[in-house]
PDB file of N, CA, C and O in Angstrom:
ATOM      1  N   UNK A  24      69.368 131.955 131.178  1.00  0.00           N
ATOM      2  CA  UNK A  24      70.261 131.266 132.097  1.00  0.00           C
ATOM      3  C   UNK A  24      70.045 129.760 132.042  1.00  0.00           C
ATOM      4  O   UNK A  24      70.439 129.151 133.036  1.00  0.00           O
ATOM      5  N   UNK A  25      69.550 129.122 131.165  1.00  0.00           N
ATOM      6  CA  UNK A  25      69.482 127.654 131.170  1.00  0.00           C
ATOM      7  C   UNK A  25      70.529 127.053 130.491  1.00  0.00           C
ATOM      8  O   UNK A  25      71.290 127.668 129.744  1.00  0.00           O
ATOM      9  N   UNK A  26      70.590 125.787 130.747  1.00  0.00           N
ATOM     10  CA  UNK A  26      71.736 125.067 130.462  1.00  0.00           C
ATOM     11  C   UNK A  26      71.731 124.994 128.851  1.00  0.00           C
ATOM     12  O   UNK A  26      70.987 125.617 128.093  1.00  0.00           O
ATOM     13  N   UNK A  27      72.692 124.125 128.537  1.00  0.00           N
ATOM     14  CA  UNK A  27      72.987 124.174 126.546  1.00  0.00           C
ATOM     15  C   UNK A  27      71.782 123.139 126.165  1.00  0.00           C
ATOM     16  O   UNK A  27      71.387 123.224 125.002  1.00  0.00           O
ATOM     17  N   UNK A  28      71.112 122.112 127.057  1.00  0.00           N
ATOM     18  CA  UNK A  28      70.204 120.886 126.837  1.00  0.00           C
ATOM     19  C   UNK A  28      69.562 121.085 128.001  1.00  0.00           C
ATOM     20  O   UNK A  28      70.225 121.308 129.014  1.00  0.00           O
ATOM     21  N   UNK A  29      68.000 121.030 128.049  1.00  0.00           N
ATOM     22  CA  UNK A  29      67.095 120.966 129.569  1.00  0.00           C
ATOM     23  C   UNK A  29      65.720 120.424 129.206  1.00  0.00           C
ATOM     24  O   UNK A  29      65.028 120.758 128.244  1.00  0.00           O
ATOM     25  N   UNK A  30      65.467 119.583 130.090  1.00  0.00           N
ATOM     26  CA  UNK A  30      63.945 119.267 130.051  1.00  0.00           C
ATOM     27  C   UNK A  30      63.405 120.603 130.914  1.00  0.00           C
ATOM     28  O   UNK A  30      63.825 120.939 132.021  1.00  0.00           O
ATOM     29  N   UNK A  31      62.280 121.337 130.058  1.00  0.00           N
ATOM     30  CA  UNK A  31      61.743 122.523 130.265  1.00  0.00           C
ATOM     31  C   UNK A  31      60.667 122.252 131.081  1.00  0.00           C
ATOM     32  O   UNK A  31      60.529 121.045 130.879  1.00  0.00           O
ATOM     33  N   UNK A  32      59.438 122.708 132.214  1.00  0.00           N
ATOM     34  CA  UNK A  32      58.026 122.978 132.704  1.00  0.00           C
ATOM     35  C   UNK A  32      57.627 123.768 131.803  1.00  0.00           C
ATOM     36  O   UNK A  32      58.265 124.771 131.483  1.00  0.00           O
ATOM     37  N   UNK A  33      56.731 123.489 131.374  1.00  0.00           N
ATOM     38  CA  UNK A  33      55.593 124.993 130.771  1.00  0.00           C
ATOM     39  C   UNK A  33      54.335 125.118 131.038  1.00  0.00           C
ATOM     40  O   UNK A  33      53.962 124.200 131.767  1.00  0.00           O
ATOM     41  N   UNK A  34      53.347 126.000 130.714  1.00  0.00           N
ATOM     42  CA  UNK A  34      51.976 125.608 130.745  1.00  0.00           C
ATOM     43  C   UNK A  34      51.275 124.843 132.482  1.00  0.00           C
ATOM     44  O   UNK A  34      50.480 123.940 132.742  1.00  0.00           O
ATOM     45  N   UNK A  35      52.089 125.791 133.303  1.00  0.00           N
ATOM     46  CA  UNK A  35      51.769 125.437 134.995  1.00  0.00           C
ATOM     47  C   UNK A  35      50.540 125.435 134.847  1.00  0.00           C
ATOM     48  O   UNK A  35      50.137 126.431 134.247  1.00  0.00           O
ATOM     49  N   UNK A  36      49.616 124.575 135.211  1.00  0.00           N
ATOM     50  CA  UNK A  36      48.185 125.029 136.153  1.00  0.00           C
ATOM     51  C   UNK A  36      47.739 124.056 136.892  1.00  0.00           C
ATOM     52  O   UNK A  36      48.201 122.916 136.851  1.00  0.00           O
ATOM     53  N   UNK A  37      46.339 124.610 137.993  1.00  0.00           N
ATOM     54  CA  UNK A  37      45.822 122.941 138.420  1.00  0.00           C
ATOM     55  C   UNK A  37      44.661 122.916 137.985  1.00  0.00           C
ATOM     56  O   UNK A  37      43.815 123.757 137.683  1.00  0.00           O
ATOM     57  N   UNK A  38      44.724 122.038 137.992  1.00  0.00           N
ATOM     58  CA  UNK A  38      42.531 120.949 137.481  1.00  0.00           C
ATOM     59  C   UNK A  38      42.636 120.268 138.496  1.00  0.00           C
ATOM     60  O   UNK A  38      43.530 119.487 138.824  1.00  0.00           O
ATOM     61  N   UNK A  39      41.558 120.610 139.093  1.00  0.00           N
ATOM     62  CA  UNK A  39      41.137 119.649 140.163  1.00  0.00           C
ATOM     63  C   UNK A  39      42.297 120.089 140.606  1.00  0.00           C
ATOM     64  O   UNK A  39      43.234 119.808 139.859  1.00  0.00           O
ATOM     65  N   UNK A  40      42.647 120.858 141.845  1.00  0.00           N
ATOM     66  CA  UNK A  40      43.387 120.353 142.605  1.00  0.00           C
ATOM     67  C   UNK A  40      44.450 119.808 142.345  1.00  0.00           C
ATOM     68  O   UNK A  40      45.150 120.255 143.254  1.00  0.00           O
ATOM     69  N   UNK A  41      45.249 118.999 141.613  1.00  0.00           N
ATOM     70  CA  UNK A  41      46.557 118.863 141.274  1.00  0.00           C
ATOM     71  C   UNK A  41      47.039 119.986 139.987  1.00  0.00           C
ATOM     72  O   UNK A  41      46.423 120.508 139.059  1.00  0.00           O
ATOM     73  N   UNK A  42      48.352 120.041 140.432  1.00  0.00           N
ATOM     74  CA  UNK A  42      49.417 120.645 139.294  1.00  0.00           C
ATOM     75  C   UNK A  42      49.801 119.821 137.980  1.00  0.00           C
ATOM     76  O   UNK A  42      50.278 118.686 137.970  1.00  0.00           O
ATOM     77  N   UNK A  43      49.536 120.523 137.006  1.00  0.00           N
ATOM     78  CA  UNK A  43      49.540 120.088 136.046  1.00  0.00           C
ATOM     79  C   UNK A  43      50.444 121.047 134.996  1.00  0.00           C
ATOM     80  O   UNK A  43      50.308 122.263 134.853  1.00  0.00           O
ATOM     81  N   UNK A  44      51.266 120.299 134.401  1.00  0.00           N
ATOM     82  CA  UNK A  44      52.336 121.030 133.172  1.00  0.00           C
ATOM     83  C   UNK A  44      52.760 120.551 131.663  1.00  0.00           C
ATOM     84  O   UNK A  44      52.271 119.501 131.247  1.00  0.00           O
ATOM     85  N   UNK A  45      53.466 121.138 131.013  1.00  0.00           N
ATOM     86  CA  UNK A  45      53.948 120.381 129.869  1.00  0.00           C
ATOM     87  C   UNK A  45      54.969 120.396 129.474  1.00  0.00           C
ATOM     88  O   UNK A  45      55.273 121.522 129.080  1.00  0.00           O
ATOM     89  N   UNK A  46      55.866 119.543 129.340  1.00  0.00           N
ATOM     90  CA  UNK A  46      57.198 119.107 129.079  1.00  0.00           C
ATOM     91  C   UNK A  46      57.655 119.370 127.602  1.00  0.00           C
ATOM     92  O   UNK A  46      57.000 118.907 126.668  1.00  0.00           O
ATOM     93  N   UNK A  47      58.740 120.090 127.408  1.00  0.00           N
ATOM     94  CA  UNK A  47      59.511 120.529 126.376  1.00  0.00           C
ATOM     95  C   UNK A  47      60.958 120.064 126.415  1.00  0.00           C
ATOM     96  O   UNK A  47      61.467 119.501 127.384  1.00  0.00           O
ATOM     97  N   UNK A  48      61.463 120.299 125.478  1.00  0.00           N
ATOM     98  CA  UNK A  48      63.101 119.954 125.046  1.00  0.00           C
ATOM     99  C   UNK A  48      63.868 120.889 124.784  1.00  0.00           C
ATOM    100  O   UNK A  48      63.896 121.183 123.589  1.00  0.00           O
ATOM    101  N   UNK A  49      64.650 121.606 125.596  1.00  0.00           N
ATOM    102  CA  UNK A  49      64.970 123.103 125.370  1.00  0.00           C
ATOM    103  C   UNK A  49      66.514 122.602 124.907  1.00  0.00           C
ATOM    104  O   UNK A  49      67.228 121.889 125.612  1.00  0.00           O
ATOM    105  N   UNK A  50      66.931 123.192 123.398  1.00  0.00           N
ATOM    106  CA  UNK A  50      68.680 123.035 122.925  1.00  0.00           C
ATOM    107  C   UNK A  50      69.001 124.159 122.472  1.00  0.00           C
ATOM    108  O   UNK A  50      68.380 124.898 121.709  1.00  0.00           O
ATOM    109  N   UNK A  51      70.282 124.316 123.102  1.00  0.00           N
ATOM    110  CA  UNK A  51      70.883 125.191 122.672  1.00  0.00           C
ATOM    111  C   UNK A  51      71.949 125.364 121.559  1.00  0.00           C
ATOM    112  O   UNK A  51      72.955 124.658 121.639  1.00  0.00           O
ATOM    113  N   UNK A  52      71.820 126.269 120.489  1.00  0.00           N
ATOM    114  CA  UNK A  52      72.478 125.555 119.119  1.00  0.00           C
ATOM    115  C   UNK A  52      73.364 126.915 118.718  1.00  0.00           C
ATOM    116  O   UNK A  52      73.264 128.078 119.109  1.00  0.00           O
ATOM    117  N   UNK A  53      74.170 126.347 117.879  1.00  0.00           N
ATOM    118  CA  UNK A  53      75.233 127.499 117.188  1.00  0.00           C
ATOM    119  C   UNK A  53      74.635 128.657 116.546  1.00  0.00           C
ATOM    120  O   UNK A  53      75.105 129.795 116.540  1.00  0.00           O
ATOM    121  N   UNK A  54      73.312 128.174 115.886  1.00  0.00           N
ATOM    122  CA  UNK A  54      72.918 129.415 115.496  1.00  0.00           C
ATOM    123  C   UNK A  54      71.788 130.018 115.953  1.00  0.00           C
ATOM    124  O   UNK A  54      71.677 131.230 115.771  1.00  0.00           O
ATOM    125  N   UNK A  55      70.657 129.229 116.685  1.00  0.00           N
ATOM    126  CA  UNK A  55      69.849 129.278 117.264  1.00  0.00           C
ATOM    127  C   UNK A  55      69.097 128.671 118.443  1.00  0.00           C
ATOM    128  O   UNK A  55      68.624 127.551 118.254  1.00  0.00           O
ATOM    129  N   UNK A  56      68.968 129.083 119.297  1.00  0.00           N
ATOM    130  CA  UNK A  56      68.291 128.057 120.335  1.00  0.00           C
ATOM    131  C   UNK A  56      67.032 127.709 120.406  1.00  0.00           C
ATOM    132  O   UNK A  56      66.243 128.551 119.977  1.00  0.00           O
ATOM    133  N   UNK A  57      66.498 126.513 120.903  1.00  0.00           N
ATOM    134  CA  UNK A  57      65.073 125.810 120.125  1.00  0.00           C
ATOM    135  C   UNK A  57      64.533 125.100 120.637  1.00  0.00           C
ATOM    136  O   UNK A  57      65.370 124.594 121.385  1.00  0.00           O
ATOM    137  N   UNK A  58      63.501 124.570 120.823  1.00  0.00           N
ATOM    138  CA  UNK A  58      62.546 123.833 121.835  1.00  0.00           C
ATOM    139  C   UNK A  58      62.099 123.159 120.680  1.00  0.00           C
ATOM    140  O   UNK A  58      61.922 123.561 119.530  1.00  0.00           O
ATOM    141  N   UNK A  59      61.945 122.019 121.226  1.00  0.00           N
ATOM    142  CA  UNK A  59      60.883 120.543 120.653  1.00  0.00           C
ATOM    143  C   UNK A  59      59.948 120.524 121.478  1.00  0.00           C
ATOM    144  O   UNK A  59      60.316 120.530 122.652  1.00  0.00           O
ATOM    145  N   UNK A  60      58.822 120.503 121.288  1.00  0.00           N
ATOM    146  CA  UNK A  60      57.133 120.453 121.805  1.00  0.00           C
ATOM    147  C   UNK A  60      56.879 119.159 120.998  1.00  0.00           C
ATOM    148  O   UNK A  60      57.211 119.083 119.815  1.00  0.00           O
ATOM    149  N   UNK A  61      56.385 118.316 121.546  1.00  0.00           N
ATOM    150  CA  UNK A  61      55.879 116.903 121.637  1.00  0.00           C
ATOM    151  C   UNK A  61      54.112 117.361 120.865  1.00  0.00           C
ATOM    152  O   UNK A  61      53.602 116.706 119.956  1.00  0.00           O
ATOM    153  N   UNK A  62      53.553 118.433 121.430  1.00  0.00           N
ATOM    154  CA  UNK A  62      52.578 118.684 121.653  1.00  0.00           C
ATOM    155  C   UNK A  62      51.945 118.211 120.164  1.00  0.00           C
ATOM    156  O   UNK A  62      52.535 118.688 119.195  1.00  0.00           O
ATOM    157  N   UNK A  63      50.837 117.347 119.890  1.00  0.00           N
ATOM    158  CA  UNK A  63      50.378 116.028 118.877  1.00  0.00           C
ATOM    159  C   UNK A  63      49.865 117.412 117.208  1.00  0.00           C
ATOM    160  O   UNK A  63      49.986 117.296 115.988  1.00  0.00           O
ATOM    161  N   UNK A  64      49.252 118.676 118.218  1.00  0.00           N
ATOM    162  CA  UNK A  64      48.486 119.683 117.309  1.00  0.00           C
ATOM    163  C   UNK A  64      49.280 120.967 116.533  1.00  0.00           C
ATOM    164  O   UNK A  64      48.702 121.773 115.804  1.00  0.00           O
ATOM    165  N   UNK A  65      50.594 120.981 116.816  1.00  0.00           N
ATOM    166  CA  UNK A  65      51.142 121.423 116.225  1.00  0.00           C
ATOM    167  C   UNK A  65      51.921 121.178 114.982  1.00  0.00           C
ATOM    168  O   UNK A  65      52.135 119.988 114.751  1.00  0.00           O
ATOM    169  N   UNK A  66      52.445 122.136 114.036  1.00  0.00           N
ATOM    170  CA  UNK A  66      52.465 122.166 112.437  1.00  0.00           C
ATOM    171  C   UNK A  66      54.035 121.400 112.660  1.00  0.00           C
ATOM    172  O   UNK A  66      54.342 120.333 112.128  1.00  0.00           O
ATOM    173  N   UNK A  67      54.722 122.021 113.356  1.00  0.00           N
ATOM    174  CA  UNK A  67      56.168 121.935 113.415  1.00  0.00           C
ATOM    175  C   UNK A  67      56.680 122.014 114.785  1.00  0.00           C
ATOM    176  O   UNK A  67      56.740 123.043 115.458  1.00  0.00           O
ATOM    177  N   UNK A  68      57.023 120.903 115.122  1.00  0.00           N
ATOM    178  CA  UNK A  68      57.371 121.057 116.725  1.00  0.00           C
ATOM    179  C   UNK A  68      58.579 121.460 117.020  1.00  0.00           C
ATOM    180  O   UNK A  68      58.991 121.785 118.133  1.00  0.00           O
ATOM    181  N   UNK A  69      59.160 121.441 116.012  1.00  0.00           N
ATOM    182  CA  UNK A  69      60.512 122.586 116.392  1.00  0.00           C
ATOM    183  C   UNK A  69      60.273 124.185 116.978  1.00  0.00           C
ATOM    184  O   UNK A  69      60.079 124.785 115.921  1.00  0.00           O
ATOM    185  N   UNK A  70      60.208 124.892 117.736  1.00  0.00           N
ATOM    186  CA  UNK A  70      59.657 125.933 118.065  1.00  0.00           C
ATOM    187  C   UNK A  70      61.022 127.126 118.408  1.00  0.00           C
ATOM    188  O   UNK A  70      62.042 126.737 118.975  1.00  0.00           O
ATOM    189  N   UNK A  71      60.823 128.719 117.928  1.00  0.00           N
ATOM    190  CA  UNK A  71      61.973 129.141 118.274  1.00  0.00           C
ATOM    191  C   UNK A  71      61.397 130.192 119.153  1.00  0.00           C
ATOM    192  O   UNK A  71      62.258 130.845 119.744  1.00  0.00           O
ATOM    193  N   UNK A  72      60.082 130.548 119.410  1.00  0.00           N
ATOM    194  CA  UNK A  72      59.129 131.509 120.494  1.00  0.00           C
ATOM    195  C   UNK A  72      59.440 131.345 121.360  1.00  0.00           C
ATOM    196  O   UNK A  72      58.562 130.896 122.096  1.00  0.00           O
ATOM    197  N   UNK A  73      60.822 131.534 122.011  1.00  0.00           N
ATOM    198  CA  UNK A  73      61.200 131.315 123.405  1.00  0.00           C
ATOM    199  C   UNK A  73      60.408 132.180 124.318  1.00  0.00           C
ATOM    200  O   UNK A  73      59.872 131.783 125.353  1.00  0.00           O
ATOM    201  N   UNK A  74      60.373 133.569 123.788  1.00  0.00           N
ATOM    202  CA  UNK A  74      59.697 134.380 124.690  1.00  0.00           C
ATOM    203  C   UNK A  74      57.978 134.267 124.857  1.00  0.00           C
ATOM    204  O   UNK A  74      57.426 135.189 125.457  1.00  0.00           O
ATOM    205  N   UNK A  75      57.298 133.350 124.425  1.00  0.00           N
ATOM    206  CA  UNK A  75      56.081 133.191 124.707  1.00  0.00           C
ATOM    207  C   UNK A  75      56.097 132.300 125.229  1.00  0.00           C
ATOM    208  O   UNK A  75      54.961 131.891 124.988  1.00  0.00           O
ATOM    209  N   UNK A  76      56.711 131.311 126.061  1.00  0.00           N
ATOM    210  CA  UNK A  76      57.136 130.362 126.892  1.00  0.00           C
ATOM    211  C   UNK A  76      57.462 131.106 128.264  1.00  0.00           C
ATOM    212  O   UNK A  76      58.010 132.208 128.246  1.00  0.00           O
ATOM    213  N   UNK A  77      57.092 130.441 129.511  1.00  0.00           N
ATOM    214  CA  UNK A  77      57.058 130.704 130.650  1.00  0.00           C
ATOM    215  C   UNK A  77      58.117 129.484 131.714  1.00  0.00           C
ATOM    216  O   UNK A  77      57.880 129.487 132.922  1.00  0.00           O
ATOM    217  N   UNK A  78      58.907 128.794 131.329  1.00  0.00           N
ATOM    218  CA  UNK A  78      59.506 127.661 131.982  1.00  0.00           C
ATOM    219  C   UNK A  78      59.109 127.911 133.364  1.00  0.00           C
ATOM    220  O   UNK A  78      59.731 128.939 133.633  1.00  0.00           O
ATOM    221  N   UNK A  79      58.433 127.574 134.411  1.00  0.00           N
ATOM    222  CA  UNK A  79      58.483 127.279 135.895  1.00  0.00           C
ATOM    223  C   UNK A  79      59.843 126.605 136.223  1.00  0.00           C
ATOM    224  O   UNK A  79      60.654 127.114 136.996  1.00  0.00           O
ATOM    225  N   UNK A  80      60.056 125.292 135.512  1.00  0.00           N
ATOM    226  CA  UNK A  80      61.858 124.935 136.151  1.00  0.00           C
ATOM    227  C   UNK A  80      61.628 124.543 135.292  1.00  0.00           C
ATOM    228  O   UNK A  80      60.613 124.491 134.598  1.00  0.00           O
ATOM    229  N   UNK A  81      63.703 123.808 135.160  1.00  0.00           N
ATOM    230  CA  UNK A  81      64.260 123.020 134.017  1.00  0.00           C
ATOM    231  C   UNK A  81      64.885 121.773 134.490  1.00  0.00           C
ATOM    232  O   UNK A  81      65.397 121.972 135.592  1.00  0.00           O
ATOM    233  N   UNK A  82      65.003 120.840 134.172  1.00  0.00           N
ATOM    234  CA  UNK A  82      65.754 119.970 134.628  1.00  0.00           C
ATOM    235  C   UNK A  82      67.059 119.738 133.735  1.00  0.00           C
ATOM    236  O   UNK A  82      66.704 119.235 132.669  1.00  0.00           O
ATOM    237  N   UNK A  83      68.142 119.884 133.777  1.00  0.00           N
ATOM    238  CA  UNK A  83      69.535 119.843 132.786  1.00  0.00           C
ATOM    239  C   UNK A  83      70.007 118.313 132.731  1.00  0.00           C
ATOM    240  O   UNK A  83      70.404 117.432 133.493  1.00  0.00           O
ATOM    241  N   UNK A  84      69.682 118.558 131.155  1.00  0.00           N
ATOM    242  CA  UNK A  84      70.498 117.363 130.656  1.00  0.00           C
ATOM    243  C   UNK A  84      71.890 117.172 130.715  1.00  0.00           C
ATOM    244  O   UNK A  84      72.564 118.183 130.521  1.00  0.00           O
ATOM    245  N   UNK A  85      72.331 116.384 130.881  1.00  0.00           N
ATOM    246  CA  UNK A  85      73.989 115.625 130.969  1.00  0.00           C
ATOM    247  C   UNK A  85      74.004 114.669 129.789  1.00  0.00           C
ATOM    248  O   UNK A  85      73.559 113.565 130.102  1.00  0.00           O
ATOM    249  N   UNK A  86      74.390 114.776 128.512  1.00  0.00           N
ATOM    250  CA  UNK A  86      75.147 113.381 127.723  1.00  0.00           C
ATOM    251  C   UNK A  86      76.235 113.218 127.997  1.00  0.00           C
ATOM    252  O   UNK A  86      76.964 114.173 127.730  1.00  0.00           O
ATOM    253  N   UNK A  87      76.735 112.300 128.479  1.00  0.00           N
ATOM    254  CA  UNK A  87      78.486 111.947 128.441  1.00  0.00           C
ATOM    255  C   UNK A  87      78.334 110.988 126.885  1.00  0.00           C
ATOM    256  O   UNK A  87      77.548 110.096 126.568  1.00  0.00           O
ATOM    257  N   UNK A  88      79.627 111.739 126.044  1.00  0.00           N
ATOM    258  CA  UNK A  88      79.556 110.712 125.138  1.00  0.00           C
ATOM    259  C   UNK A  88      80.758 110.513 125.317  1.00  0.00           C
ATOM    260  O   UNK A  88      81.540 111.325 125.813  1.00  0.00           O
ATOM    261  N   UNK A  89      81.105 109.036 124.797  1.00  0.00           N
ATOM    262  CA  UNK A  89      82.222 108.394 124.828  1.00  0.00           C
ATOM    263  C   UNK A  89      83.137 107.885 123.464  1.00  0.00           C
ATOM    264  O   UNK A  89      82.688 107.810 122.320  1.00  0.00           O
ATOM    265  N   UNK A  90      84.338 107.601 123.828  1.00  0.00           N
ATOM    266  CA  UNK A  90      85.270 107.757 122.185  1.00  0.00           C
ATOM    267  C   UNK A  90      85.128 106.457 121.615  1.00  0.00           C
ATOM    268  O   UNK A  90      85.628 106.206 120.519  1.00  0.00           O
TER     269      UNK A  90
END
């Protein structure tokens, strides 16, 4: 149920006492849908393991593009 573009939550926890998460790039594509992970240790940050992902929330992107 997420939008076609969303900034994703993942990876909820706290240390110390604050909440702590990690931010993904969730797109939705013609042939596949796909997450960008920033994350520095990975091979390929294109990622298509949606289902080993846990999103807590999303925040939905809006581009307006113009002519």
């Amino acid at each position: 149920a997420l939008p076609p573009l969303a900034l994703l939550a993942i990876k909820w926890h706290r240390q110390r006492n604050h909440p702590l998460w990690h931010w993904v790039i969730f797109r939705r594509g013609a042939d596949q849908d796909v997450v960008i992970d920033p994350k520095p240790s990975l091979k390929n940050n294109i990622r298509t393991d949606l289902g080993r992902m846990k999103p807590k929330w999303f925040i939905t992107i809006d581009i307006k593009r113009s002519h």
